[in-house]
Coordinates of C-alpha atoms and ligand atoms in Angstrom, one line a residue:
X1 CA -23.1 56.4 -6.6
X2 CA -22.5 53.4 -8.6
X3 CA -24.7 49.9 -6.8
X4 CA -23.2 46.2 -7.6
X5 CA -25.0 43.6 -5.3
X6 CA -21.2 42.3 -4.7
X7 CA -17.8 44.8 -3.8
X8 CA -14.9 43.0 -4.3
X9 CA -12.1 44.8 -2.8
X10 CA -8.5 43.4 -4.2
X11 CA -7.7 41.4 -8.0
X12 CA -5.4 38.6 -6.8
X13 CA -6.4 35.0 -7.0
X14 CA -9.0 35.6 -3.9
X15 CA -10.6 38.6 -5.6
X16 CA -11.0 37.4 -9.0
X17 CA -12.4 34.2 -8.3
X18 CA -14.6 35.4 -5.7
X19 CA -15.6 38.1 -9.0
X20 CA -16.1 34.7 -11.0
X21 CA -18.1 33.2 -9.0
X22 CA -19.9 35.8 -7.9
X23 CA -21.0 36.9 -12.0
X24 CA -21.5 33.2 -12.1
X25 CA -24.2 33.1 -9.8
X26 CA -25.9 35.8 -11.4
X27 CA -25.0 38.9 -9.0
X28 CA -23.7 42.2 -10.0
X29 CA -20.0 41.7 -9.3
X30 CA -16.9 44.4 -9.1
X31 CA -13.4 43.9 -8.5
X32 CA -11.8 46.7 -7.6
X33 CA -7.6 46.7 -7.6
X34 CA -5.1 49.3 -6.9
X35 CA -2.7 48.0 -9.9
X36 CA 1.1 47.3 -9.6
X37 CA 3.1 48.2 -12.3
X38 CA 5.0 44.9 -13.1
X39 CA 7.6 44.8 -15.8
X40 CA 6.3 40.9 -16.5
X41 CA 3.1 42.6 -17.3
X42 CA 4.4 45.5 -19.0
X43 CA 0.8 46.2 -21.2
X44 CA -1.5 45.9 -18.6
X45 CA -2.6 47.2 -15.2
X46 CA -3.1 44.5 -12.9
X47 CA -2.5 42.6 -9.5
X48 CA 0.9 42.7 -7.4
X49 CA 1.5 38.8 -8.6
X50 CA 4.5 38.3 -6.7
X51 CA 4.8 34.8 -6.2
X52 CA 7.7 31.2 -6.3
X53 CA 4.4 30.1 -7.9
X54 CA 4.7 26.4 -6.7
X55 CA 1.6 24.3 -6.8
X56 CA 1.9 20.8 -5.1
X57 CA -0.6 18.0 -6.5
X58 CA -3.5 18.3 -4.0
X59 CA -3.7 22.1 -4.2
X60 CA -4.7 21.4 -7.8
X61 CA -7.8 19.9 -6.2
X62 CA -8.2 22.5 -3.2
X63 CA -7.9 24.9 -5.5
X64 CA -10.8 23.4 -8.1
X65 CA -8.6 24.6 -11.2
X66 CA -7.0 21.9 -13.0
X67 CA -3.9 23.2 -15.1
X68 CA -5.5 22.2 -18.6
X69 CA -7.9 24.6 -18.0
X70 CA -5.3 27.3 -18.0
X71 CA -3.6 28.8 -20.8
X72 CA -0.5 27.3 -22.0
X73 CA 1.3 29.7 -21.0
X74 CA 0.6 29.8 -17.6
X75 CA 2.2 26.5 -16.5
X76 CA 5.8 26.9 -16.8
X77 CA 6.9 23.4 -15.8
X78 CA 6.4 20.3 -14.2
X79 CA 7.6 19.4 -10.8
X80 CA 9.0 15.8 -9.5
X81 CA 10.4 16.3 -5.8
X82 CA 10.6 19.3 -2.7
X83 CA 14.1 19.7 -1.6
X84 CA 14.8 20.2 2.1
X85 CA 18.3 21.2 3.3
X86 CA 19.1 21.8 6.6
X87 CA 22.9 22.4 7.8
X88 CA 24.1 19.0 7.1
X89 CA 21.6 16.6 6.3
X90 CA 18.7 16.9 3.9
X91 CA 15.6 16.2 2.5
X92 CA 14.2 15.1 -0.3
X93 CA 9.8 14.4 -0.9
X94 CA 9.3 12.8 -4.1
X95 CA 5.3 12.4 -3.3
X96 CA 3.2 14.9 -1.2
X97 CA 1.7 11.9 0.2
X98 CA -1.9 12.8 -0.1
X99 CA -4.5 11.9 -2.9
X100 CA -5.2 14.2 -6.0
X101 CA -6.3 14.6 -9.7
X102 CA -3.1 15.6 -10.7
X103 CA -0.5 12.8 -11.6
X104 CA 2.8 15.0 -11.2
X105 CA 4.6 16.0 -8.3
X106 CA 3.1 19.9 -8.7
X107 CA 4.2 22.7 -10.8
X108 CA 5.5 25.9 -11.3
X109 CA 3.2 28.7 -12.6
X110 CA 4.3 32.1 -14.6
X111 CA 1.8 34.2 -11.9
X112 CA 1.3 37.2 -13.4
X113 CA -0.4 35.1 -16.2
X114 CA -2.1 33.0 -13.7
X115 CA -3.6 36.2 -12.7
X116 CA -4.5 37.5 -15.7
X117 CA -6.1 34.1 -16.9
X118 CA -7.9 34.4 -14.0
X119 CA -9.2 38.2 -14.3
X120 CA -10.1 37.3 -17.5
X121 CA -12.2 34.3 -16.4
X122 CA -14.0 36.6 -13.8
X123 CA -14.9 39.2 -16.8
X124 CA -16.2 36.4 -19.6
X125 CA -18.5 35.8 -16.7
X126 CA -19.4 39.0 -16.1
X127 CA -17.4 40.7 -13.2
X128 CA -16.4 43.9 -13.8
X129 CA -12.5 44.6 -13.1
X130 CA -11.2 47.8 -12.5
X131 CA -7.6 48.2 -12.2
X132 CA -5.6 51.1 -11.0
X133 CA -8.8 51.7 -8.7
X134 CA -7.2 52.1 -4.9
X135 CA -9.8 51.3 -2.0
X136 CA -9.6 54.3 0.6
X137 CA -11.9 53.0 3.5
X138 CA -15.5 51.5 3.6
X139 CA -18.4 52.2 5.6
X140 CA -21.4 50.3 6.6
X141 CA -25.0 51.0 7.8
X142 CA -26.3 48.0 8.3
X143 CA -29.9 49.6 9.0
X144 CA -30.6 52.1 6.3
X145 CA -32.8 52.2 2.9
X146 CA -29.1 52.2 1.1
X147 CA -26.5 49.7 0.3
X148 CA -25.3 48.3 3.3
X149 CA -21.2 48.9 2.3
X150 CA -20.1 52.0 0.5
X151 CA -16.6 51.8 -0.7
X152 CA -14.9 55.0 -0.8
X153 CA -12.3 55.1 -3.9
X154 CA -9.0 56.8 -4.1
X155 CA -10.0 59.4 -7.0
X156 CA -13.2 60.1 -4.4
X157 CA -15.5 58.2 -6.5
X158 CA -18.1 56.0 -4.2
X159 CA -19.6 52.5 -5.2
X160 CA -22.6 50.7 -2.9
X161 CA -22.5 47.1 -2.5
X162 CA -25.1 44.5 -0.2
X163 CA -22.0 42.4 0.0
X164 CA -18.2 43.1 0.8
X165 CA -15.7 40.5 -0.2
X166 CA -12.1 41.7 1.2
X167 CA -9.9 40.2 -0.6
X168 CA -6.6 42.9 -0.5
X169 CA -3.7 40.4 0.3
X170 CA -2.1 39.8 3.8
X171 CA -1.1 43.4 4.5
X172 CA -5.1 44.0 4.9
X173 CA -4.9 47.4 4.3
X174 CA -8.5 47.7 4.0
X175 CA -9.9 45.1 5.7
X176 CA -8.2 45.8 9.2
X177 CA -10.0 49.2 9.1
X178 CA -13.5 47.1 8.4
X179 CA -12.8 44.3 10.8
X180 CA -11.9 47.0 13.5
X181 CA -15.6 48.2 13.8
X182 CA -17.1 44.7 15.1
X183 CA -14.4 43.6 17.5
X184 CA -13.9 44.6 20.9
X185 CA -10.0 44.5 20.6
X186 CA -7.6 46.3 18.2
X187 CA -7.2 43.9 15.0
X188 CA -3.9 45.2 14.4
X189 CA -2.5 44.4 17.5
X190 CA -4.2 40.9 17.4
X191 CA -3.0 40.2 14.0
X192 CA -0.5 42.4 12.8
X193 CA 2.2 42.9 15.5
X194 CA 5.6 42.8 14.8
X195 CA 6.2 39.6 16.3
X196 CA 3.7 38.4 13.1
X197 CA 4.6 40.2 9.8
X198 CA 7.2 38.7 7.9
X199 CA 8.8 40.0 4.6
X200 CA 9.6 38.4 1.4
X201 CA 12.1 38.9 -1.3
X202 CA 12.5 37.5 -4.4
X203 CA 14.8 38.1 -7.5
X204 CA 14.7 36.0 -10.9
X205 CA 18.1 34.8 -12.2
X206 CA 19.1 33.2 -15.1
X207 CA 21.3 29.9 -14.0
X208 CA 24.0 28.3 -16.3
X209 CA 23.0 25.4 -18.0
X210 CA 24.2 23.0 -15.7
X211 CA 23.2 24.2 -12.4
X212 CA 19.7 24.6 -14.1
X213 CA 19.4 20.9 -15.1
X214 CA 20.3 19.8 -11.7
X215 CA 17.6 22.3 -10.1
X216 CA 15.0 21.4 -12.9
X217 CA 12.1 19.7 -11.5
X218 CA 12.8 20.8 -7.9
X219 CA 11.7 22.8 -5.4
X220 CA 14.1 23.6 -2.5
X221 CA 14.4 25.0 0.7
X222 CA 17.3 25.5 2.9
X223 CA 16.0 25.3 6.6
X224 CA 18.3 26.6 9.5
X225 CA 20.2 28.8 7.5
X226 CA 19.0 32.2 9.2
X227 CA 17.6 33.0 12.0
X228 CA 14.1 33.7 12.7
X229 CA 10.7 31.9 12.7
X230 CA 10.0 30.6 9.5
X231 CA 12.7 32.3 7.8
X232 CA 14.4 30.6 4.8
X233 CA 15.4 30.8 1.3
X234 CA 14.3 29.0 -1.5
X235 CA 14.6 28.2 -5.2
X236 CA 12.1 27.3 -7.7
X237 CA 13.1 26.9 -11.1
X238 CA 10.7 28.7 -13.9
X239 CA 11.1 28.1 -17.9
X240 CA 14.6 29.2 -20.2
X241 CA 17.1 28.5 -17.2
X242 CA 15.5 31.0 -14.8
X243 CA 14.7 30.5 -11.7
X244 CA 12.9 32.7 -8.7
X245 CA 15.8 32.4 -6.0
X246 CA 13.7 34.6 -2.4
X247 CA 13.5 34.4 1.2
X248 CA 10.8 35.4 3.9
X249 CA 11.8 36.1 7.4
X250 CA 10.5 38.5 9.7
X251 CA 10.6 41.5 10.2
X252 CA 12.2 43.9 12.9
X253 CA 14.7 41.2 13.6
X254 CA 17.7 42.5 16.1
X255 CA 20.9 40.8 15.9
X256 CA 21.5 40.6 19.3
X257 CA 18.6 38.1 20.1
X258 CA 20.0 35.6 18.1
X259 CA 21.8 32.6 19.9
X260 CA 24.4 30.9 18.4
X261 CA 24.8 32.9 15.5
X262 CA 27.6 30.4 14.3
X263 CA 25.3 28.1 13.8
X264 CA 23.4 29.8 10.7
X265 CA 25.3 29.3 7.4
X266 CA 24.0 32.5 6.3
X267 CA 25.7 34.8 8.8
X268 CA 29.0 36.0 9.3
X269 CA 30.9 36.7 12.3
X270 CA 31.5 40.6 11.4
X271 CA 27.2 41.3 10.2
X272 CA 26.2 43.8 12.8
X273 CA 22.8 43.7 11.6
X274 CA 20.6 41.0 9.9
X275 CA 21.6 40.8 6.2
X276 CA 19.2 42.6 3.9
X277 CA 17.3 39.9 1.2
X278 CA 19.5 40.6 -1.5
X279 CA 22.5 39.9 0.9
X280 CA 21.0 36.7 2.0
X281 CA 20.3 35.7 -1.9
X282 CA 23.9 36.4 -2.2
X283 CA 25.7 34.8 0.3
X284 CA 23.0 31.5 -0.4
X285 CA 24.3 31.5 -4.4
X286 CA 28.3 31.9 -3.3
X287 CA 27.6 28.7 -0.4
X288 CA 25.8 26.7 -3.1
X289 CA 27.8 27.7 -6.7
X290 CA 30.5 30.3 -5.4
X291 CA 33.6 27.8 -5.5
X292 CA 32.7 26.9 -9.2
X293 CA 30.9 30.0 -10.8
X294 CA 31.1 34.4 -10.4
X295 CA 27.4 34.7 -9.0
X296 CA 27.1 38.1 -10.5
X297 CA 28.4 37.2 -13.9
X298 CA 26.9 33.8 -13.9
X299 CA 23.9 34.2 -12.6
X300 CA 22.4 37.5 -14.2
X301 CA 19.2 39.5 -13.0
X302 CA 16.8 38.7 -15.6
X303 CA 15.3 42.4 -15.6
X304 CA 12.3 41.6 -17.6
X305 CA 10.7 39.8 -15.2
X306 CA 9.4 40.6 -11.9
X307 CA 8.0 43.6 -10.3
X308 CA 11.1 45.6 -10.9
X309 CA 14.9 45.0 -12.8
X310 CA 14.0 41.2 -11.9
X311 CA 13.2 41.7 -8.2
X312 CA 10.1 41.6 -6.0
X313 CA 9.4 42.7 -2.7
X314 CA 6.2 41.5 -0.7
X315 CA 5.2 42.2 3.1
X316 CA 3.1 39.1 4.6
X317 CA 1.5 38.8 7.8
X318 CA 1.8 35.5 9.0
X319 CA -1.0 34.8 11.2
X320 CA -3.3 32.0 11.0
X321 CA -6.8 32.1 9.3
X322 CA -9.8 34.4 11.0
X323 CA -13.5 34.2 10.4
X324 CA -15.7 36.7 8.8
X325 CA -18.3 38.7 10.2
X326 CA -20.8 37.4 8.0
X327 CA -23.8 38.8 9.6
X328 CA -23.1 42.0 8.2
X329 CA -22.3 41.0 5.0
X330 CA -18.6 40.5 4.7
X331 CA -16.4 38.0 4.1
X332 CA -12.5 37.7 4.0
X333 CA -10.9 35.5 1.6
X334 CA -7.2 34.5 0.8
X335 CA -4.4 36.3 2.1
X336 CA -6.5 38.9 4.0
X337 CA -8.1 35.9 6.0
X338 CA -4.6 34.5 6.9
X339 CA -4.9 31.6 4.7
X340 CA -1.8 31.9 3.2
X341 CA 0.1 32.0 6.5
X342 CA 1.9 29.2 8.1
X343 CA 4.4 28.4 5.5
X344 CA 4.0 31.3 3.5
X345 CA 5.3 30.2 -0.1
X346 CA 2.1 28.3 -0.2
X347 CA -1.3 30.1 -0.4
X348 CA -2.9 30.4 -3.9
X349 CA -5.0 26.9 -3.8
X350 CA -6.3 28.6 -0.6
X351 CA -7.0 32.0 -1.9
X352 CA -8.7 30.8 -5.1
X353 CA -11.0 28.6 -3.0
X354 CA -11.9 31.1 -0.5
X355 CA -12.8 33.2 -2.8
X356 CA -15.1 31.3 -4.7
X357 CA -16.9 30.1 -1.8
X358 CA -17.5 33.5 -1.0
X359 CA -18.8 35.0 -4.2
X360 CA -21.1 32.2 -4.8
X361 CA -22.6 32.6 -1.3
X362 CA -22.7 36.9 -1.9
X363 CA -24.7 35.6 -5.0
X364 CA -26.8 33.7 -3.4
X365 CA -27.5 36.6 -1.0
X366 CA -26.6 34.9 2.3
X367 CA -23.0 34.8 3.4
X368 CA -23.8 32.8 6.9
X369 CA -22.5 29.8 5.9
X370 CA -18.9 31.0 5.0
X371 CA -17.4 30.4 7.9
X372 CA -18.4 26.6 8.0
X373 CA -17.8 26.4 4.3
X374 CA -14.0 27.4 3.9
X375 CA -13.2 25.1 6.7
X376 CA -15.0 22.0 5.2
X377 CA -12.7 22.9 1.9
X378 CA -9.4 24.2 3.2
X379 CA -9.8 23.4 7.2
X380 CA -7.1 19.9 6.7
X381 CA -4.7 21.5 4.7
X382 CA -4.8 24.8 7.2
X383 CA -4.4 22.6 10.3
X384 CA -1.4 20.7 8.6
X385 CA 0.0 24.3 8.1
X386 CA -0.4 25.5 11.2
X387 CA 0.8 22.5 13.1
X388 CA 3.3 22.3 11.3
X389 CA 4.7 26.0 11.8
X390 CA 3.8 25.6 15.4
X391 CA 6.2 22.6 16.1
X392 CA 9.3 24.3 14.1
X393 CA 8.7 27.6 15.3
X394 CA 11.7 27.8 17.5
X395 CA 13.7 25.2 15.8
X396 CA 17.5 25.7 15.1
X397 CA 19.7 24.8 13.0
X398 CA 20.7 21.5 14.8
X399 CA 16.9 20.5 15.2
X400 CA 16.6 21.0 11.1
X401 CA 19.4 18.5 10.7
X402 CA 17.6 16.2 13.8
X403 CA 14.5 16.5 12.0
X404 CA 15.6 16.0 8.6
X405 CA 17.8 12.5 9.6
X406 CA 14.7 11.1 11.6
X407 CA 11.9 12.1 8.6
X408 CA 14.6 10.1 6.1
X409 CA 14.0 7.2 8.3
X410 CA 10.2 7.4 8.5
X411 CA 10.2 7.2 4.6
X412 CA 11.8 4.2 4.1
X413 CA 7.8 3.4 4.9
X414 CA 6.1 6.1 3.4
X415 CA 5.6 9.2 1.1
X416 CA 5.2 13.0 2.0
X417 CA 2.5 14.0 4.8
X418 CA 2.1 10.3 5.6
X419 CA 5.4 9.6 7.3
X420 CA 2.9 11.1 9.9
X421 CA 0.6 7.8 9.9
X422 CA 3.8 5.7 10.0
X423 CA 4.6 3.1 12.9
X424 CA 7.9 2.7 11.7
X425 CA 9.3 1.1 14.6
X426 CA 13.2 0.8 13.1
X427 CA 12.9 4.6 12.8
X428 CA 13.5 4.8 16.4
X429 CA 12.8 7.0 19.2
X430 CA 13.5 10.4 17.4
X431 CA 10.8 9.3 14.8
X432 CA 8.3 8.4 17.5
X433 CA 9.0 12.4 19.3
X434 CA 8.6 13.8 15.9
X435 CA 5.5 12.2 14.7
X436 CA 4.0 12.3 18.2
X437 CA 4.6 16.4 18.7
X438 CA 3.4 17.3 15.3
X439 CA 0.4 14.8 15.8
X440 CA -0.3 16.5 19.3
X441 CA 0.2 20.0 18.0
X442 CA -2.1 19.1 15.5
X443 CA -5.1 17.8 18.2
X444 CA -4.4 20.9 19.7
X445 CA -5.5 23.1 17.0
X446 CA -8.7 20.4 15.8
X447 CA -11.9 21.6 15.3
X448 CA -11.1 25.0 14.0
X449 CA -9.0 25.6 16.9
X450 CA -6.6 27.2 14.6
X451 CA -9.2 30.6 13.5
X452 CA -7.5 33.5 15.1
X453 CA -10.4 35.8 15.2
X454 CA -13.5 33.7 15.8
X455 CA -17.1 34.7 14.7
X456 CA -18.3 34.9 18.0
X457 CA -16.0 37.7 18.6
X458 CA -17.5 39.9 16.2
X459 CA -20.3 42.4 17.2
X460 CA -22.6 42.9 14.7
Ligands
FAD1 C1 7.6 35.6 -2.3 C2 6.3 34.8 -2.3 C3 6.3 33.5 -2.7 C4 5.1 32.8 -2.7 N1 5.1 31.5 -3.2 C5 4.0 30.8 -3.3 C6 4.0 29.5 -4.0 O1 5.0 29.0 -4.4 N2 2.8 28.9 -4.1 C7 1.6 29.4 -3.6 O2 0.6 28.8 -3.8 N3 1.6 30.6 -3.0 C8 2.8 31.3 -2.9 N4 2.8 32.5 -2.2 C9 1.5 33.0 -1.6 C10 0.6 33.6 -2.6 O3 1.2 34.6 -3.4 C11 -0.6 34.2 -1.9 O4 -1.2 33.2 -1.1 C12 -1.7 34.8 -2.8 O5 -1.1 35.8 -3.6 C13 -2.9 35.2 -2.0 O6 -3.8 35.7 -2.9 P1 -4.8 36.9 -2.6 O7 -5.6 37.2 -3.8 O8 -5.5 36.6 -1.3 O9 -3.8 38.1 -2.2 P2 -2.8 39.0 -3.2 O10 -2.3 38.1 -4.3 O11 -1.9 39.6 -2.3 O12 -3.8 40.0 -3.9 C14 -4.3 41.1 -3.1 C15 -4.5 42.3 -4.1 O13 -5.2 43.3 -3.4 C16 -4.7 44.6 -4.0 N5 -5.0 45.6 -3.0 C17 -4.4 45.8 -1.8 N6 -4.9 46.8 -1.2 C18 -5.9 47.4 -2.0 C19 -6.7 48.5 -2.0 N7 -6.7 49.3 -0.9 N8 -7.5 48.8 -3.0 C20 -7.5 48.0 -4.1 N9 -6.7 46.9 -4.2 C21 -5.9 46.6 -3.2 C22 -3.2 44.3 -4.2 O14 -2.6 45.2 -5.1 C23 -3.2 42.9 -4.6 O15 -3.1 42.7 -6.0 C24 3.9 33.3 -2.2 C25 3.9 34.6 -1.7 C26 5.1 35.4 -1.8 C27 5.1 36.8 -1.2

């Protein structure tokens, strides 16, 4: 059996930087990842990298990467606004609102290379990173002469690590089997219920000219379209006229439960069932370019990019963060934790960071402080999240267009997150319910309120 002093079980963001800093501290460090084929990474094994690949201005700094330290090729554009569009009224942040290194709005990222820049990062210091190595199942004796994790591998090899770092992405294939074994309850139904897992789809298109220079620089989102907890479509615009046009909602979704039906742009009278991704992508290109453009002619599948003929498919579990079981040596990071969660097109700052924390604390042989750490980094921008997500959770498709019309008012005052902080009194009463619900939902959830699965929970 192969010993590292650190297992490292996924390659994404979380994995390798937790495989960075891990080397970087001077422990034996392996990253072990299944591999997804991708045809944007046609030469290489490597990570599922499905991603808009939007990084706002502060993430830069939660995320302790500045771009100039990437590649060139990794940054595929800069970003000046977020577009928000509800039925009939709409949106637009030109500022996040919040303090950070980086002087744009954000920016979009090619992710497969962001990935690979950071697998390579992780190996210069050391790491070792297998791909196309699957994670079966792990198992851990905390009292015996051996390693306390032994990680049993899909061609039946076995490797023996002090410290487990799970870091498989938020369909925790491995790490709800681990996490089972010190909690009382069933993880899966805790954290995985249908009520909680939410799919993603994503295609790359290639936009004419003109509807690319209006969408360059922009991200947006078109809320109160479909139905369905945080269930929207976006489009981020990538480099040469293409743009990543997806949708998450989730899954299991009947029909039938949905009031107002009408109401949703998205959905026709005769739909008997909700409308596939693809379908949704569709109808969302014919409402925005349909009257002036043939979608399928003008907006072509750019094959070469993507998991597969220019599409991507990703399952996410959208449940907010949990703590580790440190005690035995294990921490969760990204994804897996459920840092990615409450609006789920945002969670590689969070991931990167997580990560890191961890493998600098599996290097320095005590992961106790975890817990504590990745809330003092990433514990604001969480709660922010998962207030947020809280107070439109059951919103439809009027309450986008109330919200939208009252958040215009509030920045006449201010910028991004800190319409929040505003007293504007000419905003009105609507202003004052908004600001005051998402400012009590966020009191609610203070003080790590938010963790899903907390420490004390775990037996070890
Ligand atoms: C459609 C979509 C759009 C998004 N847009 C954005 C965005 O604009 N900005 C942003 O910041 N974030 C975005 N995100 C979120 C971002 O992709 C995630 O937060 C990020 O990928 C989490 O990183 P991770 O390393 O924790 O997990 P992942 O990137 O999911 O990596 C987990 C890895 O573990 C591997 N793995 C799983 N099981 C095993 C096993 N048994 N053995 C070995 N390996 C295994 C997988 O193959 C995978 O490569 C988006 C996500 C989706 C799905």
């Amino acid at each position: 059996m192969e010993r590292f002093d650190v297992a490292i079980v996924g390659g994404g963001p979380a994995g390798s930087s937790a495989g960075h800093a891990a080397a970087s501290g001077g422990a034996s460090a392996v990253v072990l990842e299944k591999g997804v084929p991708r045809a944007d990474r046609p030469d290489r094994l490597g990570p599922d990298s499905t991603d808009a690949a939007g990084i706002l201005d502060y993430w830069v700094d939660i995320m302790g990467i500045h771009p100039d330290e990437m590649p060139d090729d990794v940054v595929l554009g800069e970003l000046d606004r977020a577009e928000f569009i509800g039925p009939n009224e709409s949106l637009t942040l030109r500022s996040t609102g919040i303090e950070s290194s980086y002087d744009e709005f954000g920016f979009c990222m090619q992710r497969a290379r962001f990935d690979d820049f950071l697998r390579d990062r992780a190996e210069d210091a050391g790491a070792e990173y297998r791909a196309g190595t699957s994670v079966r199942g792990v198992e851990t004796d905390l009292g015996g002469e051996g390693p306390r994790h032994r990680l049993a591998l899909a061609d039946g090899e076995e490797i023996g690590a002090d410290f487990l770092i799970l870091a498989d992405g938020p369909q925790r294939q491995v790490t709800s089997g681990v996490l089972d074994e010190y909690l009382p309850f069933d993880v899966t139904e805790r954290l995985s219920t249908r009520e909680t897992n939410h799919i993603a789809y994503q295609e790359h298109r290639r936009l004419p000219e003109e509807v690319f220079e209006e969408v360059a620089g922009a991200i947006k989102f078109w809320w109160g379209h479909m139905p369905g907890h945080t269930a929207y479509p976006w489009i981020f615009p990538n480099d040469d006229n293409v743009a990543r046009i997806g949708l998450t909602m989730p899954i299991g979704m009947d029909l039938d439960d949905v009031e107002d039906r009408g109401d949703y742009p998205l959905l026709r009278p005769d739909d008997d069932r909700i409308p596939q991704g693809k379908e949704y992508v569709r109808r969302l290109l014919e409402m925005e370019y349909g009257d002036e453009y043939d979608i399928e002619a003008d907006f072509p599948l750019v094959e070469d990019r993507g998991k597969s003929k220019g599409t991507e498919t990703y399952a996410i579990s959208s449940t907010r963060p949990i703590d580790s079981p440190t005690g035995a040596g294990i921490a969760v990071v990204g994804g897996a934790m459920g840092a990615t969660s409450a609006f789920h097109e945002g969670g590689d700052h969070t991931a990167v960071r997580t990560g890191a924390i961890a493998g600098e604390l599996a290097a320095a042989g005590d992961l106790a402080p975890y817990n504590d750490r990745w809330k003092d980094a990433i514990g604001d921008e969480v709660l922010r999240n998962v207030a947020m997500a809280d107070v439109v959770h059951d919103y439809a498709p009027d309450d986008w267009d109330w919200a939208f019309s009252t958040a215009n008012k509030l920045l006449d005052d201010s910028d991004g997150y800190g319409l929040f902080d505003t007293s504007n009194i000419r905003a009105g009463f609507g202003a004052a319910r908004l600001v005051t619900t998402y400012k009590r939902t966020k009191f609610r959830f203070r003080n790590g309120k938010y963790v899903q699965v907390t420490e004390s929970e775990y037996t070890v």
